[in-house]
């Protein structure tokens, strides 16, 4: 056994033979090396299962508390960095919120033949020159065509919409004869630049905009045609694009118009006339009917025609006169 083991030790004494001595009795713990990397174990730790589980639970709860504190600290740092951002990134640019009208035009309105007043509109010629030029030429009659005797075709809770001019018939012939195209390509490009430059709602209460695109228009249909003895795939347009002559006047903030309307001005006088138009009774919308939804789904043209009549005023709301104010 370890207690009875003998260790020989040699003592360098002259002329004496080495003697055999017995080593002191050592405990097992004293035989363990006592280097810094191997500390001496002096006490034996004994924990019950309950104490061990409680200790683990406390460690787990402490770790979760540390994680929550760290998450709160990171969130506070993120909020602080967001608050430190320059204000120009959080608000609209001055060119969008502080537009100044360069000229004024007027629209005289009648409902069922009864004059109700004049709407005066200030146009933003410096910000949207293409849209203002189109609207100004039609209002003044310089394009050979005008909004005179043309009707408002839709009355919604937030805005009223004028039907504009037709892309066919007499209006289109006169416009082509005078060199004024009724295409809206340049207006769409101007709408795109304005949409990217100006954040937030563009069609705020009192704003006037031209309808330049139809976001609900479906994509072109692909069809197979025979051309010069060969089969080719062609695209068929579904519906027609706006011609850039219809306009809307917002009674309230109308973000639903931002995807289709190019804002060209604002009402500077006669807002009560616009509100009077908004009070005219209209054809009830029936898009929630299951019969209408099925007809629209299968492409029934009667559903398309019926949809055009929704929100149409029962009374005739007409522009009796229009022009540029001196």
Coordinates of N, CA and C in Angstrom, one line a residue, residues 116-308:
X116 N -73.4 77.2 -60.1 CA -73.1 77.0 -58.7 C -71.8 77.8 -58.2
X117 N -71.0 78.3 -59.2 CA -69.9 79.1 -58.8 C -68.7 78.8 -59.7
X118 N -67.6 79.4 -59.3 CA -66.3 79.3 -60.0 C -65.2 78.7 -59.2
X119 N -64.4 77.8 -59.8 CA -63.3 77.2 -59.2 C -62.0 77.8 -59.8
X120 N -61.2 78.4 -58.9 CA -59.9 79.0 -59.4 C -58.8 78.1 -59.0
X121 N -57.9 77.8 -59.9 CA -56.8 76.8 -59.8 C -55.5 77.5 -60.0
X122 N -54.6 77.3 -59.1 CA -53.2 77.8 -59.3 C -52.3 76.7 -59.8
X123 N -51.6 76.9 -60.9 CA -50.8 75.8 -61.6 C -49.4 76.0 -61.2
X124 N -48.7 74.8 -61.0 CA -47.3 74.7 -60.7 C -46.4 74.6 -61.9
X125 N -46.3 75.7 -62.6 CA -45.6 75.6 -63.9 C -44.1 75.3 -63.8
X126 N -43.5 75.7 -62.7 CA -42.0 75.5 -62.5 C -41.7 74.0 -62.1
X127 N -42.7 73.4 -61.5 CA -42.4 72.0 -61.0 C -42.8 70.9 -62.0
X128 N -44.0 71.1 -62.6 CA -44.5 70.1 -63.5 C -44.8 70.8 -64.9
X129 N -43.9 71.2 -65.6 CA -44.1 72.0 -66.8 C -45.0 71.2 -67.9
X130 N -44.7 69.9 -68.1 CA -45.4 69.2 -69.1 C -46.9 69.1 -68.7
X131 N -47.2 68.8 -67.5 CA -48.6 68.6 -67.1 C -49.3 70.0 -67.1
X132 N -48.7 71.0 -66.7 CA -49.3 72.4 -66.7 C -49.5 72.8 -68.1
X133 N -48.6 72.5 -69.0 CA -48.8 72.9 -70.4 C -50.0 72.2 -71.0
X134 N -50.2 70.9 -70.7 CA -51.3 70.2 -71.3 C -52.6 70.8 -70.7
X135 N -52.7 71.0 -69.4 CA -53.9 71.5 -68.8 C -54.2 72.9 -69.3
X136 N -53.2 73.7 -69.3 CA -53.4 75.1 -69.7 C -53.9 75.3 -71.2
X137 N -53.4 74.5 -72.1 CA -53.8 74.6 -73.5 C -55.2 74.1 -73.6
X138 N -55.7 73.2 -72.8 CA -57.1 72.7 -72.9 C -58.0 73.7 -72.3
X139 N -57.6 74.2 -71.1 CA -58.5 75.2 -70.5 C -58.6 76.5 -71.3
X140 N -57.5 76.9 -71.9 CA -57.6 78.2 -72.6 C -58.1 78.0 -74.0
X141 N -58.2 76.8 -74.5 CA -58.7 76.5 -75.9 C -57.6 76.6 -76.9
X142 N -56.3 76.8 -76.5 CA -55.2 77.0 -77.5 C -55.0 75.7 -78.3
X143 N -55.4 74.6 -77.7 CA -55.2 73.3 -78.4 C -56.3 73.0 -79.4
X144 N -57.3 74.0 -79.6 CA -58.4 73.7 -80.4 C -59.6 73.0 -79.8
X145 N -59.3 72.5 -78.6 CA -60.3 71.7 -77.8 C -60.3 72.3 -76.4
X146 N -61.4 72.0 -75.7 CA -61.6 72.7 -74.4 C -62.4 71.8 -73.5
X147 N -62.4 72.1 -72.2 CA -63.3 71.5 -71.2 C -64.7 72.0 -71.2
X148 N -65.0 73.0 -72.0 CA -66.3 73.5 -72.0 C -67.4 72.5 -72.5
X149 N -68.4 72.5 -71.8 CA -69.6 71.5 -72.0 C -69.2 70.1 -71.7
X150 N -68.1 69.9 -71.0 CA -67.7 68.5 -70.6 C -68.1 68.2 -69.2
X151 N -68.4 67.0 -68.9 CA -69.0 66.6 -67.6 C -68.0 66.0 -66.6
X152 N -68.4 66.1 -65.3 CA -67.7 65.3 -64.3 C -68.4 64.0 -64.3
X153 N -67.6 62.9 -64.3 CA -68.1 61.6 -64.5 C -68.0 60.7 -63.2
X154 N -67.3 61.1 -62.2 CA -67.2 60.3 -61.0 C -67.1 61.2 -59.8
X155 N -67.9 60.8 -58.8 CA -67.9 61.6 -57.5 C -67.6 60.5 -56.4
X156 N -66.5 60.7 -55.8 CA -66.1 59.8 -54.7 C -66.1 60.5 -53.4
X157 N -66.0 59.8 -52.3 CA -66.0 60.6 -51.0 C -64.8 61.5 -50.8
X158 N -63.7 61.2 -51.4 CA -62.5 62.0 -51.3 C -62.2 62.9 -52.4
X159 N -62.8 62.7 -53.6 CA -62.4 63.5 -54.7 C -63.5 63.5 -55.8
X160 N -63.4 64.4 -56.7 CA -64.3 64.4 -57.9 C -63.5 64.3 -59.1
X161 N -64.0 63.7 -60.2 CA -63.2 63.4 -61.4 C -64.0 63.9 -62.6
X162 N -63.2 64.7 -63.5 CA -63.8 65.1 -64.7 C -63.4 64.1 -65.8
X163 N -64.4 64.0 -66.8 CA -64.2 63.0 -67.8 C -63.2 63.3 -68.9
X164 N -62.7 64.6 -69.0 CA -61.7 64.9 -69.9 C -62.2 64.9 -71.4
X165 N -61.3 64.6 -72.3 CA -61.6 64.6 -73.7 C -61.5 63.2 -74.2
X166 N -62.2 62.9 -75.3 CA -62.1 61.6 -75.9 C -60.8 61.5 -76.8
X167 N -60.3 60.2 -76.8 CA -59.2 60.0 -77.7 C -59.6 59.6 -79.1
X168 N -60.8 59.7 -79.4 CA -61.3 59.5 -80.8 C -62.4 60.5 -81.1
X169 N -62.9 60.5 -82.3 CA -63.9 61.4 -82.7 C -63.5 62.8 -83.0
X170 N -64.3 63.7 -82.8 CA -64.1 65.1 -83.1 C -62.9 65.7 -82.3
X171 N -62.9 65.4 -81.0 CA -61.8 66.0 -80.2 C -60.5 65.5 -80.6
X172 N -60.3 64.3 -80.9 CA -59.0 63.7 -81.4 C -58.6 64.3 -82.7
X173 N -59.6 64.5 -83.6 CA -59.3 65.0 -85.0 C -58.8 66.5 -84.8
X174 N -59.5 67.3 -84.0 CA -59.1 68.7 -83.9 C -57.7 68.8 -83.2
X175 N -57.5 67.9 -82.2 CA -56.2 68.0 -81.5 C -55.1 67.6 -82.5
X176 N -55.3 66.6 -83.4 CA -54.2 66.2 -84.3 C -54.1 67.3 -85.4
X177 N -55.1 68.0 -85.7 CA -55.1 69.0 -86.8 C -54.2 70.2 -86.3
X178 N -54.3 70.5 -85.0 CA -53.6 71.6 -84.4 C -52.2 71.2 -83.9
X179 N -51.9 70.0 -84.1 CA -50.5 69.5 -83.6 C -50.4 69.2 -82.1
X180 N -51.5 69.0 -81.5 CA -51.5 68.7 -80.0 C -52.0 67.2 -79.8
X181 N -51.0 66.4 -79.6 CA -51.3 65.0 -79.4 C -51.9 64.8 -78.0
X182 N -52.8 63.8 -77.9 CA -53.4 63.4 -76.7 C -52.8 62.2 -76.0
X183 N -51.5 62.0 -76.3 CA -50.8 60.9 -75.6 C -50.2 61.4 -74.3
X184 N -50.0 60.5 -73.4 CA -49.6 60.8 -72.0 C -48.2 60.3 -71.7
X185 N -47.4 60.0 -72.7 CA -46.0 59.5 -72.4 C -45.2 60.5 -71.6
X186 N -45.2 61.7 -72.0 CA -44.4 62.7 -71.3 C -44.9 63.0 -69.9
X187 N -46.2 62.9 -69.8 CA -46.8 63.1 -68.5 C -46.5 62.0 -67.5
X188 N -46.4 60.7 -68.0 CA -46.0 59.6 -67.2 C -44.6 59.7 -66.7
X189 N -43.7 60.2 -67.6 CA -42.3 60.4 -67.2 C -42.2 61.5 -66.1
X190 N -43.0 62.5 -66.2 CA -43.0 63.6 -65.2 C -43.6 63.0 -63.9
X191 N -44.6 62.2 -64.0 CA -45.2 61.6 -62.8 C -44.2 60.7 -62.1
X192 N -43.4 60.0 -62.8 CA -42.4 59.1 -62.2 C -41.4 59.9 -61.5
X193 N -40.9 61.0 -62.1 CA -39.9 61.8 -61.4 C -40.5 62.4 -60.1
X194 N -41.7 62.9 -60.2 CA -42.3 63.5 -59.0 C -42.6 62.5 -58.0
X195 N -43.0 61.3 -58.3 CA -43.3 60.3 -57.4 C -42.1 59.9 -56.6
X196 N -40.9 59.8 -57.2 CA -39.7 59.5 -56.5 C -39.1 60.6 -55.7
X197 N -39.3 61.8 -56.2 CA -38.8 63.0 -55.5 C -39.5 63.4 -54.3
X198 N -40.9 63.2 -54.3 CA -41.7 63.8 -53.2 C -42.3 62.6 -52.4
X199 N -41.9 62.4 -51.2 CA -42.5 61.3 -50.4 C -43.8 61.7 -49.8
X200 N -44.6 60.8 -49.3 CA -45.9 61.1 -48.7 C -47.0 61.2 -49.7
X201 N -48.1 61.7 -49.2 CA -49.3 61.8 -50.0 C -49.2 63.1 -50.9
X202 N -49.4 62.9 -52.2 CA -49.3 64.0 -53.1 C -50.6 64.7 -53.3
X203 N -51.7 63.9 -53.4 CA -53.0 64.4 -53.7 C -53.7 64.8 -52.3
X204 N -53.2 65.9 -51.8 CA -53.8 66.3 -50.5 C -55.1 67.1 -50.8
X205 N -55.8 67.5 -49.8 CA -57.1 68.2 -49.9 C -56.8 69.5 -50.7
X206 N -57.6 69.7 -51.7 CA -57.5 70.9 -52.5 C -56.6 70.8 -53.7
X207 N -55.9 69.7 -53.9 CA -54.9 69.6 -55.0 C -55.7 69.2 -56.3
X208 N -55.1 69.5 -57.4 CA -55.7 69.2 -58.7 C -54.6 68.4 -59.5
X209 N -55.1 67.3 -60.0 CA -54.2 66.4 -60.8 C -54.7 65.9 -62.0
X210 N -53.8 65.5 -63.0 CA -54.2 64.9 -64.2 C -54.0 63.4 -64.1
X211 N -55.0 62.6 -64.6 CA -54.9 61.2 -64.6 C -54.0 60.8 -65.8
X212 N -52.8 60.2 -65.5 CA -51.9 59.9 -66.5 C -51.6 58.4 -66.7
X213 N -52.1 57.6 -65.7 CA -51.9 56.1 -65.9 C -53.0 55.4 -65.1
X214 N -53.2 54.1 -65.5 CA -54.2 53.3 -64.8 C -53.6 52.1 -64.1
X215 N -53.4 52.2 -62.8 CA -52.6 51.1 -62.1 C -53.4 49.8 -62.1
X216 N -54.7 49.8 -62.4 CA -55.5 48.6 -62.4 C -55.5 47.9 -63.7
X217 N -54.9 48.5 -64.7 CA -54.9 47.9 -66.1 C -54.2 46.6 -66.1
X218 N -54.8 45.5 -66.6 CA -54.1 44.2 -66.6 C -52.9 44.2 -67.6
X219 N -52.0 43.3 -67.5 CA -50.9 43.3 -68.5 C -51.4 42.8 -69.8
X220 N -50.6 43.0 -70.9 CA -51.0 42.5 -72.2 C -51.2 41.0 -72.3
X221 N -52.1 40.6 -73.1 CA -52.3 39.1 -73.3 C -51.5 38.6 -74.4
X222 N -50.9 37.4 -74.2 CA -50.1 36.8 -75.3 C -51.0 36.0 -76.2
X223 N -50.8 36.1 -77.5 CA -51.6 35.3 -78.4 C -50.7 34.9 -79.6
X224 N -51.1 33.8 -80.2 CA -50.4 33.2 -81.3 C -51.0 33.6 -82.6
X225 N -50.2 34.3 -83.5 CA -50.7 34.7 -84.8 C -49.8 34.2 -85.9
X226 N -50.4 34.1 -87.1 CA -49.7 33.7 -88.3 C -49.3 34.9 -89.1
X227 N -48.0 35.0 -89.3 CA -47.4 36.2 -90.0 C -46.4 35.7 -91.0
X228 N -46.7 36.0 -92.3 CA -45.9 35.6 -93.4 C -45.5 34.1 -93.4
X229 N -46.6 33.3 -93.1 CA -46.4 31.8 -93.1 C -45.8 31.3 -91.9
X230 N -45.5 32.1 -90.9 CA -44.9 31.7 -89.6 C -45.8 32.0 -88.4
X231 N -45.7 31.2 -87.4 CA -46.4 31.5 -86.2 C -45.6 32.3 -85.3
X232 N -46.1 33.4 -84.8 CA -45.4 34.3 -83.9 C -46.3 34.6 -82.7
X233 N -45.6 34.9 -81.6 CA -46.3 35.3 -80.4 C -46.4 36.8 -80.3
X234 N -47.6 37.3 -80.2 CA -47.9 38.8 -80.2 C -48.6 39.2 -78.9
X235 N -48.5 40.4 -78.5 CA -49.1 40.9 -77.3 C -50.3 41.8 -77.7
X236 N -51.4 41.5 -77.0 CA -52.6 42.2 -77.2 C -52.9 43.1 -76.0
X237 N -53.0 44.4 -76.2 CA -53.3 45.3 -75.1 C -54.7 45.1 -74.6
X238 N -54.9 45.1 -73.3 CA -56.2 45.0 -72.7 C -56.6 46.4 -72.1
X239 N -57.7 46.9 -72.7 CA -58.1 48.3 -72.2 C -57.2 49.4 -72.9
X240 N -57.5 50.6 -72.5 CA -56.8 51.7 -73.1 C -56.2 52.5 -71.9
X241 N -55.1 53.2 -72.3 CA -54.4 54.1 -71.3 C -55.1 55.4 -71.3
X242 N -55.0 56.1 -70.1 CA -55.5 57.5 -70.1 C -54.8 58.4 -71.1
X243 N -55.5 59.4 -71.6 CA -54.9 60.3 -72.6 C -54.4 61.6 -72.0
X244 N -54.4 61.7 -70.7 CA -53.8 62.9 -70.0 C -54.7 64.1 -70.1
X245 N -56.0 63.9 -70.2 CA -57.0 65.0 -70.2 C -58.0 65.0 -69.0
X246 N -58.2 63.8 -68.5 CA -59.0 63.7 -67.3 C -58.3 64.3 -66.1
X247 N -59.1 65.0 -65.2 CA -58.4 65.6 -64.0 C -59.3 65.3 -62.8
X248 N -58.7 65.4 -61.7 CA -59.4 65.2 -60.4 C -59.1 66.3 -59.5
X249 N -60.0 66.6 -58.6 CA -59.9 67.6 -57.5 C -60.2 66.9 -56.2
X250 N -59.2 67.0 -55.3 CA -59.3 66.3 -54.0 C -60.1 67.1 -53.0
X251 N -61.1 66.5 -52.5 CA -61.9 67.1 -51.4 C -61.2 66.9 -50.1
X252 N -60.6 65.7 -49.9 CA -59.9 65.3 -48.7 C -58.5 64.8 -49.2
X253 N -57.6 64.5 -48.3 CA -56.4 63.8 -48.7 C -56.7 62.5 -49.3
X254 N -56.2 62.3 -50.5 CA -56.5 61.1 -51.3 C -55.3 60.3 -51.8
X255 N -54.7 59.5 -50.9 CA -53.5 58.8 -51.3 C -53.8 57.7 -52.3
X256 N -55.0 57.3 -52.5 CA -55.4 56.3 -53.5 C -55.1 56.9 -54.9
X257 N -55.0 58.2 -55.1 CA -54.8 58.8 -56.4 C -53.3 58.9 -56.7
X258 N -52.5 58.7 -55.8 CA -51.0 59.0 -56.0 C -50.5 58.0 -57.1
X259 N -51.1 56.9 -57.3 CA -50.5 55.9 -58.3 C -51.0 56.2 -59.7
X260 N -51.9 57.2 -59.8 CA -52.5 57.5 -61.2 C -52.5 58.9 -61.5
X261 N -52.4 59.8 -60.6 CA -52.6 61.3 -60.8 C -51.3 62.0 -60.7
X262 N -51.0 62.9 -61.6 CA -49.9 63.9 -61.6 C -50.5 65.2 -61.1
X263 N -50.0 65.6 -59.9 CA -50.5 66.9 -59.3 C -49.9 68.0 -60.1
X264 N -50.8 68.9 -60.6 CA -50.3 70.1 -61.4 C -50.7 71.4 -60.7
X265 N -51.5 71.4 -59.7 CA -51.9 72.7 -59.0 C -52.8 72.4 -57.8
X266 N -53.3 73.5 -57.3 CA -54.2 73.4 -56.2 C -55.3 74.5 -56.3
X267 N -56.4 74.2 -55.6 CA -57.5 75.2 -55.6 C -57.2 76.4 -54.8
X268 N -57.2 77.5 -55.3 CA -57.0 78.8 -54.6 C -58.2 79.6 -54.3
X269 N -59.3 79.1 -54.9 CA -60.6 79.8 -54.7 C -61.8 78.9 -55.2
X270 N -62.9 79.0 -54.4 CA -64.0 78.2 -54.8 C -64.0 76.7 -54.3
X271 N -63.4 76.5 -53.2 CA -63.4 75.1 -52.7 C -64.8 74.7 -52.3
X272 N -65.6 75.7 -51.9 CA -67.0 75.3 -51.6 C -67.8 74.8 -52.8
X273 N -67.4 75.2 -54.0 CA -68.0 74.7 -55.2 C -67.6 73.2 -55.4
X274 N -66.4 72.9 -55.1 CA -65.9 71.5 -55.2 C -66.7 70.6 -54.2
X275 N -66.9 71.1 -53.0 CA -67.7 70.4 -52.0 C -69.1 70.2 -52.4
X276 N -69.6 71.2 -53.0 CA -71.0 71.1 -53.5 C -71.1 70.0 -54.6
X277 N -70.1 69.9 -55.4 CA -70.1 68.8 -56.4 C -70.1 67.5 -55.7
X278 N -69.3 67.4 -54.6 CA -69.2 66.1 -53.9 C -70.4 65.7 -53.2
X279 N -71.4 66.6 -53.0 CA -72.7 66.2 -52.4 C -73.7 65.7 -53.4
X280 N -73.4 65.7 -54.7 CA -74.4 65.2 -55.6 C -74.6 63.7 -55.5
X281 N -75.8 63.2 -55.6 CA -76.1 61.8 -55.5 C -75.5 61.1 -56.7
X282 N -75.1 59.9 -56.4 CA -74.4 59.1 -57.5 C -75.0 57.7 -57.5
X283 N -74.6 57.0 -58.6 CA -75.0 55.6 -58.7 C -74.3 54.7 -57.7
X284 N -75.0 53.9 -57.0 CA -74.4 53.1 -55.9 C -73.4 52.1 -56.5
X285 N -72.3 52.0 -55.9 CA -71.3 51.0 -56.3 C -71.7 49.6 -55.9
X286 N -71.6 48.6 -56.8 CA -72.0 47.3 -56.5 C -70.9 46.2 -56.8
X287 N -69.7 46.6 -56.5 CA -68.6 45.7 -56.8 C -68.6 44.5 -55.8
X288 N -69.3 44.7 -54.7 CA -69.3 43.6 -53.7 C -70.3 42.5 -54.1
X289 N -71.1 42.6 -55.1 CA -72.1 41.6 -55.5 C -71.4 40.4 -56.0
X290 N -71.8 39.2 -55.6 CA -71.1 38.0 -56.2 C -71.3 37.8 -57.7
X291 N -72.5 38.3 -58.2 CA -72.8 38.2 -59.6 C -71.8 39.1 -60.4
X292 N -71.5 40.3 -59.8 CA -70.6 41.2 -60.5 C -69.2 40.6 -60.5
X293 N -68.8 40.0 -59.3 CA -67.4 39.5 -59.2 C -67.2 38.4 -60.2
X294 N -68.2 37.5 -60.3 CA -68.1 36.4 -61.3 C -68.0 36.9 -62.7
X295 N -68.9 37.9 -63.0 CA -68.9 38.4 -64.4 C -67.6 39.1 -64.7
X296 N -67.0 39.8 -63.7 CA -65.7 40.4 -63.9 C -64.6 39.4 -64.1
X297 N -64.7 38.3 -63.4 CA -63.7 37.3 -63.4 C -63.7 36.6 -64.7
X298 N -64.8 36.3 -65.3 CA -64.9 35.6 -66.6 C -64.7 36.6 -67.8
X299 N -64.6 37.9 -67.5 CA -64.4 38.8 -68.6 C -65.6 39.3 -69.3
X300 N -66.7 39.2 -68.6 CA -68.0 39.7 -69.2 C -68.0 41.2 -69.4
X301 N -68.2 41.6 -70.7 CA -68.1 43.0 -71.0 C -69.2 43.8 -70.3
X302 N -70.3 43.2 -70.0 CA -71.4 43.9 -69.3 C -70.9 44.4 -67.9
X303 N -70.0 43.6 -67.3 CA -69.5 44.0 -66.0 C -68.6 45.2 -66.1
X304 N -67.8 45.2 -67.2 CA -67.0 46.4 -67.4 C -67.8 47.7 -67.7
X305 N -68.8 47.5 -68.4 CA -69.7 48.7 -68.7 C -70.4 49.1 -67.4
X306 N -70.9 48.2 -66.6 CA -71.5 48.5 -65.4 C -70.6 49.2 -64.4
X307 N -69.3 48.8 -64.4 CA -68.3 49.3 -63.5 C -68.1 50.8 -63.8
X308 N -68.2 51.1 -65.1 CA -68.0 52.5 -65.5 C -69.1 53.4 -64.9

